[in-house]
CSV table of C-alpha atoms in Angstrom, one decimal:
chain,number,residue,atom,x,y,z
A,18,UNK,CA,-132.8,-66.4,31.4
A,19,UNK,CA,-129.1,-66.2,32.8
A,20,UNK,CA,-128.9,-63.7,35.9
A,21,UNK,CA,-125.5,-62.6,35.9
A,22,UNK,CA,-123.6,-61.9,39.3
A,23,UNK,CA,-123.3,-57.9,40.2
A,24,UNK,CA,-120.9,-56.7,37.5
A,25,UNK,CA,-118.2,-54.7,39.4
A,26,UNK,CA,-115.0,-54.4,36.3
A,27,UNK,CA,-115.0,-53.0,33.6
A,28,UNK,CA,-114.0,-55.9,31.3
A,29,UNK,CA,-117.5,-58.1,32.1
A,30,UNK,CA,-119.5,-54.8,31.5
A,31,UNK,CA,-118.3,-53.8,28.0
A,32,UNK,CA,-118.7,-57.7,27.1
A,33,UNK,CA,-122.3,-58.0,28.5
A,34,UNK,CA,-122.7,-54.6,26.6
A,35,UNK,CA,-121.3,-55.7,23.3
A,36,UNK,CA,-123.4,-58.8,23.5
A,37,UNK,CA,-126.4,-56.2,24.6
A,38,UNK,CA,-125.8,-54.1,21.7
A,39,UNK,CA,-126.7,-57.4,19.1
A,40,UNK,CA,-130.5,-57.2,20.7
A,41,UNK,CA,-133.6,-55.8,19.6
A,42,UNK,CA,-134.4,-54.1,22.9
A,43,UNK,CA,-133.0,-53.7,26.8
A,44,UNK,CA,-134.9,-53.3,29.7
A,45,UNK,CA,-133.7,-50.6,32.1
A,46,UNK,CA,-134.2,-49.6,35.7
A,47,UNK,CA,-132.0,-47.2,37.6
A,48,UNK,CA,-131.5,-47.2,42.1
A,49,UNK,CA,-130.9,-44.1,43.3
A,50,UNK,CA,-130.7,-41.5,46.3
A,51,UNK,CA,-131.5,-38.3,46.2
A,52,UNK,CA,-133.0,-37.0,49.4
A,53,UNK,CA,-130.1,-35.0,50.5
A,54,UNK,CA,-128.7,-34.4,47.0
A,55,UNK,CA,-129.5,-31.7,44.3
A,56,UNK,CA,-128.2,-34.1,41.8
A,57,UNK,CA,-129.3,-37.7,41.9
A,58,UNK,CA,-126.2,-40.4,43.1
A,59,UNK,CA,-126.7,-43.4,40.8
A,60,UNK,CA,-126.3,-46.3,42.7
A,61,UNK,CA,-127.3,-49.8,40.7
A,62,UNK,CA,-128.1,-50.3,36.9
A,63,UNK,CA,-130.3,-52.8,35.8
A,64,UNK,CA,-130.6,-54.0,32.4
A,65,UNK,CA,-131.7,-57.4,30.7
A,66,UNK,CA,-132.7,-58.9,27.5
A,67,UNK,CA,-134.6,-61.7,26.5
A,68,UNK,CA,-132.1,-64.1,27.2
A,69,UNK,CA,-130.1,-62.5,30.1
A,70,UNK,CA,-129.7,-59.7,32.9
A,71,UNK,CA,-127.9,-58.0,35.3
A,72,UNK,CA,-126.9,-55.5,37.6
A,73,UNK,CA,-124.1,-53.5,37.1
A,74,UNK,CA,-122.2,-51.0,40.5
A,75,UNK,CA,-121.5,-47.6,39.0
A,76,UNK,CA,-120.1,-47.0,42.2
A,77,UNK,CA,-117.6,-49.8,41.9
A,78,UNK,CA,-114.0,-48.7,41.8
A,79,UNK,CA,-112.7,-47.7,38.4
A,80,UNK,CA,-115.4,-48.7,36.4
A,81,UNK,CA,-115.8,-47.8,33.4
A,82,UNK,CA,-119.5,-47.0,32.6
A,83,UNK,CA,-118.4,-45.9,29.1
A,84,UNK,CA,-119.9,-48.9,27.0
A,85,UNK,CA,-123.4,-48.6,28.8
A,86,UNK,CA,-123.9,-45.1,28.0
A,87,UNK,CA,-122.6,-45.1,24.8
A,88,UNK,CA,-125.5,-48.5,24.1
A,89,UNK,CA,-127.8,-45.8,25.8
A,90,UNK,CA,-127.3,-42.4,24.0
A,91,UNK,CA,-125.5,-43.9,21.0
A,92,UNK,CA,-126.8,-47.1,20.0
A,93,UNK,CA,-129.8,-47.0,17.3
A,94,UNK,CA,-130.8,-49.9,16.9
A,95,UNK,CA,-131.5,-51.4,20.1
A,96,UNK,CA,-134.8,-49.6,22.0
A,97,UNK,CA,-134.5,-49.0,25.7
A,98,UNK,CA,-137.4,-50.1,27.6
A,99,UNK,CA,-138.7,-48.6,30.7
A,100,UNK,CA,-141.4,-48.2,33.0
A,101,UNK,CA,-142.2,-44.9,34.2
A,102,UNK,CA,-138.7,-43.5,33.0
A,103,UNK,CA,-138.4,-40.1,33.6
A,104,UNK,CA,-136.1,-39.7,36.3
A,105,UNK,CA,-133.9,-43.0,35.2
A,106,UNK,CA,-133.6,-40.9,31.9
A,107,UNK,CA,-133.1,-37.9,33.6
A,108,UNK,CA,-130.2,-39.8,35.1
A,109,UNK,CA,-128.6,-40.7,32.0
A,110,UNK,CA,-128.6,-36.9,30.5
A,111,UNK,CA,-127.1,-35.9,33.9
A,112,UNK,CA,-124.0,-38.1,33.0
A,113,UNK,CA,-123.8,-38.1,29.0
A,114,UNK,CA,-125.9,-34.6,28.1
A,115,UNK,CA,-128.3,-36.8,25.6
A,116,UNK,CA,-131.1,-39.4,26.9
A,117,UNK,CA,-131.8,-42.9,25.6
A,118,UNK,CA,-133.1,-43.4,22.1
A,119,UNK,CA,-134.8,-44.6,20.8
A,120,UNK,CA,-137.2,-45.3,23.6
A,121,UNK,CA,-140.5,-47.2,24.8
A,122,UNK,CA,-142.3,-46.6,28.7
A,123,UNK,CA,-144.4,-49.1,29.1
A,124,UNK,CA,-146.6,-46.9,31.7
A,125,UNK,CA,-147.1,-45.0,28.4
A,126,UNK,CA,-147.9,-47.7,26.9
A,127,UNK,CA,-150.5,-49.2,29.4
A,128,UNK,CA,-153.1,-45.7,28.3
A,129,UNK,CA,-153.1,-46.2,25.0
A,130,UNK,CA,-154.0,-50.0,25.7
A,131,UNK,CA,-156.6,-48.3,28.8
A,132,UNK,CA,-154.9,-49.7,31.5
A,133,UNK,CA,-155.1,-46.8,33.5
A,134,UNK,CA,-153.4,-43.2,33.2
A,135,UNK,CA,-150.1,-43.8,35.4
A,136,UNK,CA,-150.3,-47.7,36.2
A,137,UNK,CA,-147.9,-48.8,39.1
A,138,UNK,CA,-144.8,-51.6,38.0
A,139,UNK,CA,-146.6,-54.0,40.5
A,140,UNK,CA,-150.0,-54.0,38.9
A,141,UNK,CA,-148.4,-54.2,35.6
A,142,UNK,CA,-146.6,-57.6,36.5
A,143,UNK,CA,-149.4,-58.7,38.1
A,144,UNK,CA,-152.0,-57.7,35.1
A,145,UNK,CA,-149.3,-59.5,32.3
A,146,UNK,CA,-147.3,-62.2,34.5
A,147,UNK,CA,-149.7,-63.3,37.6
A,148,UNK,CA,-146.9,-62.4,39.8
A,149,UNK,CA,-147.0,-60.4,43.0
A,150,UNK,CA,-144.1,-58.4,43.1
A,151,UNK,CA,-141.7,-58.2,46.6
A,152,UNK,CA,-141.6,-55.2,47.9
A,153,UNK,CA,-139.6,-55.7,50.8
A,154,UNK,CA,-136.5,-54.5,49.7
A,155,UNK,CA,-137.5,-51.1,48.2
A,156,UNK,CA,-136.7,-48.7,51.3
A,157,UNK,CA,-132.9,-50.3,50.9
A,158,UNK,CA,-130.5,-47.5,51.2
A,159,UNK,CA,-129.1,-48.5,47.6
A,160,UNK,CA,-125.9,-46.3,48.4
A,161,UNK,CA,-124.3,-48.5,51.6
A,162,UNK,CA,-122.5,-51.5,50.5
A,163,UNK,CA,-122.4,-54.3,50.3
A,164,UNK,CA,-125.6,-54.9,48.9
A,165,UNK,CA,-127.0,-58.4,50.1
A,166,UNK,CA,-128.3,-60.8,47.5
A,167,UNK,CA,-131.9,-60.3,48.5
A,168,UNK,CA,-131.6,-56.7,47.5
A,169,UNK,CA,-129.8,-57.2,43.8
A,170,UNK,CA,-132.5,-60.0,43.6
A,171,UNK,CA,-135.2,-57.2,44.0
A,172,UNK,CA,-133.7,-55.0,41.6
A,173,UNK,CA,-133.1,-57.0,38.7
A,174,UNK,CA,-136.5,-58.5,39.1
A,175,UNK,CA,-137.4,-55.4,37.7
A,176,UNK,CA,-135.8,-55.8,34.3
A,177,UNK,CA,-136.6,-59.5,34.1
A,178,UNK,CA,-140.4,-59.1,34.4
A,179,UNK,CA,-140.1,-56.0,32.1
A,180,UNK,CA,-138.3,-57.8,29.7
A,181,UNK,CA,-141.0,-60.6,29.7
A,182,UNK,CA,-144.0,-57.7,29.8
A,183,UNK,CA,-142.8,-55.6,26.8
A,184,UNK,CA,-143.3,-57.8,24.0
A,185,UNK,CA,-146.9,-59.3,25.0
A,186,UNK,CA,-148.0,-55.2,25.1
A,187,UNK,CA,-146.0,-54.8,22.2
A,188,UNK,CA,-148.1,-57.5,20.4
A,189,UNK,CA,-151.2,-56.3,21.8
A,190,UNK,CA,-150.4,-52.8,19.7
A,191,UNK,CA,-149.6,-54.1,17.1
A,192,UNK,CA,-153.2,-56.2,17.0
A,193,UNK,CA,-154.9,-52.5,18.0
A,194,UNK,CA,-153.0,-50.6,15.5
A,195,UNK,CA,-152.3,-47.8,18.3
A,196,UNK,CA,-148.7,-48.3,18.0
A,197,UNK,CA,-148.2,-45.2,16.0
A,198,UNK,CA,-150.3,-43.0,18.8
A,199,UNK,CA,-147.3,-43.4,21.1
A,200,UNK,CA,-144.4,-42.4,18.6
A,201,UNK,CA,-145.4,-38.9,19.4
A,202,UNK,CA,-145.5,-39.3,23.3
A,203,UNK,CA,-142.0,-41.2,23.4
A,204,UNK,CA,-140.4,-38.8,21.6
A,205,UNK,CA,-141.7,-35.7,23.8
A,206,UNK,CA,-140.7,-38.0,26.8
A,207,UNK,CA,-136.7,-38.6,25.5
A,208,UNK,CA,-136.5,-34.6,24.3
A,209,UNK,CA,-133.2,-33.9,26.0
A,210,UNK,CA,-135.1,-30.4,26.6
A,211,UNK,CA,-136.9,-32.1,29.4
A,212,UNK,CA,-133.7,-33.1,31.7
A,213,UNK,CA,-132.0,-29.6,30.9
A,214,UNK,CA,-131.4,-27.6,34.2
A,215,UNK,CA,-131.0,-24.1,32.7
A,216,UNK,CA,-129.8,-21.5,35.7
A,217,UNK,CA,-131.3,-18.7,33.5
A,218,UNK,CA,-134.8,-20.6,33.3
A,219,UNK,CA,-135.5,-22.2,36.9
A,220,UNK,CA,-137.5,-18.9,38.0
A,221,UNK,CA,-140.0,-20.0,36.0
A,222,UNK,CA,-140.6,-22.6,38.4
A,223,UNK,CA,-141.3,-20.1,41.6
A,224,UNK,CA,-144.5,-19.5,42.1
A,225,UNK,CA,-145.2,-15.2,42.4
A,226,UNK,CA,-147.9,-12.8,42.4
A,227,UNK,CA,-146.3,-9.6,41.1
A,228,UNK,CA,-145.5,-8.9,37.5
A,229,UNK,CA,-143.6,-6.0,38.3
A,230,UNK,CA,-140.2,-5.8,35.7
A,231,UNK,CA,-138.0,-5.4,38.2
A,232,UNK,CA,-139.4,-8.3,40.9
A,233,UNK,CA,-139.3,-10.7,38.4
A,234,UNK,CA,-135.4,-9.6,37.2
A,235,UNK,CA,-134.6,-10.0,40.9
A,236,UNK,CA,-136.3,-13.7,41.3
A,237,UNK,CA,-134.9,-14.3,37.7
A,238,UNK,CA,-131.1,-13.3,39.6
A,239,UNK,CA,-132.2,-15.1,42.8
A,240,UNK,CA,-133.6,-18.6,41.1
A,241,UNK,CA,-130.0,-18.7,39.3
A,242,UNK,CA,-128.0,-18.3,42.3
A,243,UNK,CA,-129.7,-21.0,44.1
A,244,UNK,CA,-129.4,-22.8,41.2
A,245,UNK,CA,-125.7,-22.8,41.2
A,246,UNK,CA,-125.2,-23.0,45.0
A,247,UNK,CA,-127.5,-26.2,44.9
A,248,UNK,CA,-125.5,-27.6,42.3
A,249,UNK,CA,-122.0,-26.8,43.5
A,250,UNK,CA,-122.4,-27.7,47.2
A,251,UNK,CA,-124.7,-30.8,45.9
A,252,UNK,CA,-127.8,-30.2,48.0
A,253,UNK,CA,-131.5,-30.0,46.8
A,254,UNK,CA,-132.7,-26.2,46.3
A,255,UNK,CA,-135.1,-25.8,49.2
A,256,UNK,CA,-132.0,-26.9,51.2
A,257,UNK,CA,-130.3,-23.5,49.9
A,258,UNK,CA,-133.2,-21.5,49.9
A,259,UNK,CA,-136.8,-22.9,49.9
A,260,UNK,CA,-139.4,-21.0,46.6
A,261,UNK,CA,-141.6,-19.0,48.7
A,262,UNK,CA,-139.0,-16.9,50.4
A,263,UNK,CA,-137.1,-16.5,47.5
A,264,UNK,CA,-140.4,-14.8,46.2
A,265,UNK,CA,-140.4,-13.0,49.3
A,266,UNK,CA,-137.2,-11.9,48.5
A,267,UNK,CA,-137.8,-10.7,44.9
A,268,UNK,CA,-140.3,-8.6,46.2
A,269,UNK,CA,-139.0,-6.6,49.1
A,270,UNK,CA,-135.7,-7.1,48.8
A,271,UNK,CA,-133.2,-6.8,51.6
A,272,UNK,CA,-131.3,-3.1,51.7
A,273,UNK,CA,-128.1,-4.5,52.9
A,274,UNK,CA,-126.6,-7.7,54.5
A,275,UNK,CA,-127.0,-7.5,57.7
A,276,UNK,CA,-131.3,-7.1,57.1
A,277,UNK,CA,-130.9,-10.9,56.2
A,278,UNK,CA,-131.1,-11.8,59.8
A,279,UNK,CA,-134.4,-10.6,60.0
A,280,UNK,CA,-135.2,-12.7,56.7
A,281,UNK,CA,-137.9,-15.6,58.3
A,282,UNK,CA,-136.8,-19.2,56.3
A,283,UNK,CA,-133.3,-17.9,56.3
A,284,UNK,CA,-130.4,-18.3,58.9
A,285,UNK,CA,-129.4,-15.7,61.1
A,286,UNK,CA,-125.8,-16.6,60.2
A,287,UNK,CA,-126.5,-15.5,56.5
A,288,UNK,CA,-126.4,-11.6,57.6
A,289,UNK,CA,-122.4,-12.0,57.9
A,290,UNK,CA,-121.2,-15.1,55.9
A,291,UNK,CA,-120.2,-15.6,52.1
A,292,UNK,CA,-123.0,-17.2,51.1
A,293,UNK,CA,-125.6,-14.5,52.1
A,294,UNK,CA,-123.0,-11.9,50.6
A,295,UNK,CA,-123.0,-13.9,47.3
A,296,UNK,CA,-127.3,-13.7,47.4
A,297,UNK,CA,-126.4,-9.9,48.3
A,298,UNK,CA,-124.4,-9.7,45.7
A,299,UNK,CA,-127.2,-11.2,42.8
A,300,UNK,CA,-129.8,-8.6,44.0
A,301,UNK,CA,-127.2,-5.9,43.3
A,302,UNK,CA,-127.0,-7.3,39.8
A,303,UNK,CA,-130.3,-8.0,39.1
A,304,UNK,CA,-131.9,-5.9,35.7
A,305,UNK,CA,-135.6,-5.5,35.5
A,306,UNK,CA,-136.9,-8.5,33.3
A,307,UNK,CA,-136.4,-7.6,29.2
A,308,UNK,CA,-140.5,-7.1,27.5
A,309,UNK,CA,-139.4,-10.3,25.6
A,310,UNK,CA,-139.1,-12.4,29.0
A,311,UNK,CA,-142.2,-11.4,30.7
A,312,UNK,CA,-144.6,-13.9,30.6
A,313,UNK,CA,-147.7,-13.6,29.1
A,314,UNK,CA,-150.9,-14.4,30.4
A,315,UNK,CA,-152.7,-15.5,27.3
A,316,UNK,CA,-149.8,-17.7,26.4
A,317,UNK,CA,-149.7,-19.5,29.8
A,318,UNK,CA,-153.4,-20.0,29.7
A,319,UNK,CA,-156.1,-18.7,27.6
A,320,UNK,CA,-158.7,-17.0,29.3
A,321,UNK,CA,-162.0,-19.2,29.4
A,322,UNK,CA,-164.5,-16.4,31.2
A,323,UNK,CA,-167.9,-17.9,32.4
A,324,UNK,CA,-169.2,-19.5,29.4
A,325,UNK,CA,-166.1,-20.9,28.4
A,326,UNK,CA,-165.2,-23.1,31.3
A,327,UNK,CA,-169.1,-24.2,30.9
A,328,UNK,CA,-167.7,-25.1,26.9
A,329,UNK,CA,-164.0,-26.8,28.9
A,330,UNK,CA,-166.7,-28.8,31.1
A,331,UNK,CA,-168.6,-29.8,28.2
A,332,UNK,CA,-165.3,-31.2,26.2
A,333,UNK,CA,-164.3,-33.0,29.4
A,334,UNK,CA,-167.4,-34.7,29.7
A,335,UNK,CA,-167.2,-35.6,26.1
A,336,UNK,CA,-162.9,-36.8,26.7
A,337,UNK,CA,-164.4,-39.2,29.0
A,338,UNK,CA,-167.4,-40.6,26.9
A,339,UNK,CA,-164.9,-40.9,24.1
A,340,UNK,CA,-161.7,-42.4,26.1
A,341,UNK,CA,-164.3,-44.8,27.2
A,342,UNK,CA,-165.4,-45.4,24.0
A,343,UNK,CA,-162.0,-46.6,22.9
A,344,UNK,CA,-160.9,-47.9,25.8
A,345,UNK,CA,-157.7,-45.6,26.3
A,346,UNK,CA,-156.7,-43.1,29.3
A,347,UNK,CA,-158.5,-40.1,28.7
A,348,UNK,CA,-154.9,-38.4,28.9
A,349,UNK,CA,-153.3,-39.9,26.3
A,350,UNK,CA,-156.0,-38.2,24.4
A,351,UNK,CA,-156.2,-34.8,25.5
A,352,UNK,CA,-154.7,-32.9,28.5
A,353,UNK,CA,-157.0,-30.2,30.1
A,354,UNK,CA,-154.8,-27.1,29.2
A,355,UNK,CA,-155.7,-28.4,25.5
A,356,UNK,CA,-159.3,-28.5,26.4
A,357,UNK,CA,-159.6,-24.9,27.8
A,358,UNK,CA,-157.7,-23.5,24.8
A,359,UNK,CA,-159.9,-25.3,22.5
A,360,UNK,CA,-162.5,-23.6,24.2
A,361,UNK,CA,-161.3,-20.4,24.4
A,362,UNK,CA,-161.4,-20.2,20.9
A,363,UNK,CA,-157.7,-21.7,19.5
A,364,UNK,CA,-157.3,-23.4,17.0
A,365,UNK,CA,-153.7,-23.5,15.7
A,366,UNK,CA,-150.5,-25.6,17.4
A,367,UNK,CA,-152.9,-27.7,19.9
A,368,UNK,CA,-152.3,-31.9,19.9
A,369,UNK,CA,-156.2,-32.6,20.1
A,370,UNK,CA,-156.3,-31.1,16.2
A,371,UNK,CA,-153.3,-33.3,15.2
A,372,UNK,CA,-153.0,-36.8,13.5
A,373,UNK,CA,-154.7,-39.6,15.3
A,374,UNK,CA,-155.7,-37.2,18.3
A,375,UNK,CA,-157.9,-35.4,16.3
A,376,UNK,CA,-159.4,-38.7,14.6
A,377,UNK,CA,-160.0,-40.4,17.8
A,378,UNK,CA,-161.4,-37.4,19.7
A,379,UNK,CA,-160.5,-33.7,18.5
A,380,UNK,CA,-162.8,-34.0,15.3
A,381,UNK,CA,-166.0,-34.5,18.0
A,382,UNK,CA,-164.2,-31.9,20.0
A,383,UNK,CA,-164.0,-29.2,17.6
A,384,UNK,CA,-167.8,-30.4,16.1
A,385,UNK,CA,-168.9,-29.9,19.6
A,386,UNK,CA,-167.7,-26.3,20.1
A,387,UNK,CA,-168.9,-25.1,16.7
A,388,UNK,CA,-172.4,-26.4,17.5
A,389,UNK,CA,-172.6,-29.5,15.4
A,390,UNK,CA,-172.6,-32.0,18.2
A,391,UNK,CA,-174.3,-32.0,21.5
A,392,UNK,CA,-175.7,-34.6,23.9
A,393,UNK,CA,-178.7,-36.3,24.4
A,394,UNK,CA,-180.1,-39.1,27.2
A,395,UNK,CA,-181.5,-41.8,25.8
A,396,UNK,CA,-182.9,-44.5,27.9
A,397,UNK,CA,-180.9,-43.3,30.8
A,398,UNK,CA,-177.7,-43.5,28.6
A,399,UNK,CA,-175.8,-40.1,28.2
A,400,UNK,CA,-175.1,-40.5,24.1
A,401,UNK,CA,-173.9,-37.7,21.7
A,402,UNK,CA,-175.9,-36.1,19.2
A,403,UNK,CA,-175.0,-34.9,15.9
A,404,UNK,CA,-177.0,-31.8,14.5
A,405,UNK,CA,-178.0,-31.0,10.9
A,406,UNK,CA,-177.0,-27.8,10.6
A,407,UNK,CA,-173.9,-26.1,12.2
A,408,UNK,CA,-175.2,-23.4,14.8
């Protein structure tokens, strides 16, 4: 494989990418710092082939990055490969508004092939190459240049070994037939609706006791402030304001200004300056929260009472037998909010009841709430057993 010097111009970028674009799949890894940012500064690209890879410097002096993205977002035909991807796609909607399609996460991959439920990039180089990764480079402060060659070593490694990993799992689908289980995880992972930062929509994230109208309309107004103040002045959220006095703010809100002093988590300063005037400001504003935004308590999560989270125990139980059985992460199967609903009677709109999920393990599920499968030791083995006659 040719290993192609850091790519700082624009010219050897859209010519590795136009050779890039004639290949059947990329491998991609992403450096970044975020620490003291709200928004993640990209600071190396990785991508390789089967026949060569490199590392390109977004933060190289009129670059243009248009030909990468556009072989991300807009380029069918080519499937971007990564391992554990969600913040390296998250990344990529930041700067184009769409993510990488179509798509394939190896770490994804490594359940269905039961390998494990979030398998580390080092055991999965060692478990398909025999190589023991270097780590010594990954607290590198990818942001300061210049980068030494022992660092952009490091980080194209990660492509390289990825691009020599993905076809050996690929083939080992293929021989399972459990390539079609993971069309419906990939697609769930690239849903652009997963990278979207809506201002109106991050209260949802704060964690708060009351479900009073008007609390909620006030963190709603609060959540959205912080959200824009983090994004304009570029600094993480609990920089601005951390969640739990934000809830303490929702709910006994301050009755002017100058009461922000006395505020604990906030800065004294804030009872005088602009920015607690624009917080001020959002509380005056705030509407009690609309009937058709309050959230819902059966909707979030049904409710199981005693017997029922005996019935949830019971499926679990039976999502471990069975991911045993066929040798696949017992997530990939079934997630324990789909458990406790299909316990507390629902039946409609859950995975586990769904194309090869329900095959593979919500058919026994389902048999074993209506009474039609239980479980029996035999000769010290636990072992499910099939009844006659539904109870």
């Amino acid at each position: 494989m040719h290993i192609h010097g850091l790519i700082e111009d624009s010219v050897t970028l859209a010519e590795l990418c136009k050779r890039l674009a004639q290949s059947d799949f990329i491998t991609v890894d992403t450096e970044f710092m975020r620490e003291n940012s709200y928004w993640p500064e990209l600071c190396l690209i990785q991508v390789a082939n089967d026949k060569e890879a490199a590392a390109i410097d977004p933060m190289a002096p009129g670059l243009d990055m248009g030909p990468l993205l556009d072989l991300m977002v807009n380029n069918e035909d080519v499937l971007k490969v990564f391992h554990a991807g969600g913040q390296d796609i998250e990344i990529v909607y930041n700067l184009t508004g769409k993510t990488p399609h179509p798509m394939f996460d190896t770490q994804v991959a490594a359940m269905a092939l039961g390998q494990g439920e979030q398998i580390g990039y080092s055991n999965l180089v060692d478990t398909y190459l025999g190589i023991v990764v270097d780590k010594g480079a990954r607290f590198t402060d990818w942001a300061r240049r210049p980068l030494d060659k022992r660092q952009i070593d490091y980080a194209i490694a990660d492509v390289t070994h990825l691009s020599k990993i993905f076809p050996k799992m690929l083939e080992k689908l293929r021989k399972s037939g459990r390539g079609v289980w993971l069309d419906q995880e990939m697609e769930r992972i690239s849903d652009p609706e997963n990278y979207r930062n809506d201002p109106d929509q991050v209260w949802q994230r704060v964690r708060i006791n009351s479900r009073k109208p008007e609390v909620l309309g006030r963190l709603k107004a609060l959540a959205r402030w912080r959200e824009l103040e983090a994004q304009g002045k570029d600094l993480p959220r609990g920089r601005i304001v951390k969640d739990e006095t934000l809830a303490d703010l929702a709910a006994n809100p301050p009755r002017k200004q100058s009461d922000l002093a006395k505020v604990r988590g906030l800065s004294a300063a804030w009872a005088g300056n602009d920015i607690g005037g624009r917080m001020m400001a959002a509380i005056a504003d705030s509407k009690p929260m609309p009937a058709d935004e309050m959230p819902g308590r059966e909707e979030r999560k049904p409710s199981l009472g005693k017997d029922g989270a005996l019935v949830a125990d019971l499926l679990k139980l039976l999502l471990k037998i069975r991911a045993k059985e066929v040798n696949v992460a017992p997530r990939l199967l079934a997630r324990s909010e789909d458990l406790e609903a299909l316990a507390s009677g629902v039946r409609k709109d859950l995975p586990i009841l769904e194309g090869w999920r329900y095959e593979q393990f919500g058919r026994d599920a389902l048999a074993l709430v209506e009474g039609q499968l239980g479980f029996a030791v035999r000769n010290g083995k636990l072992q499910m057993s099939r009844t006659e006659d539904p109870a």
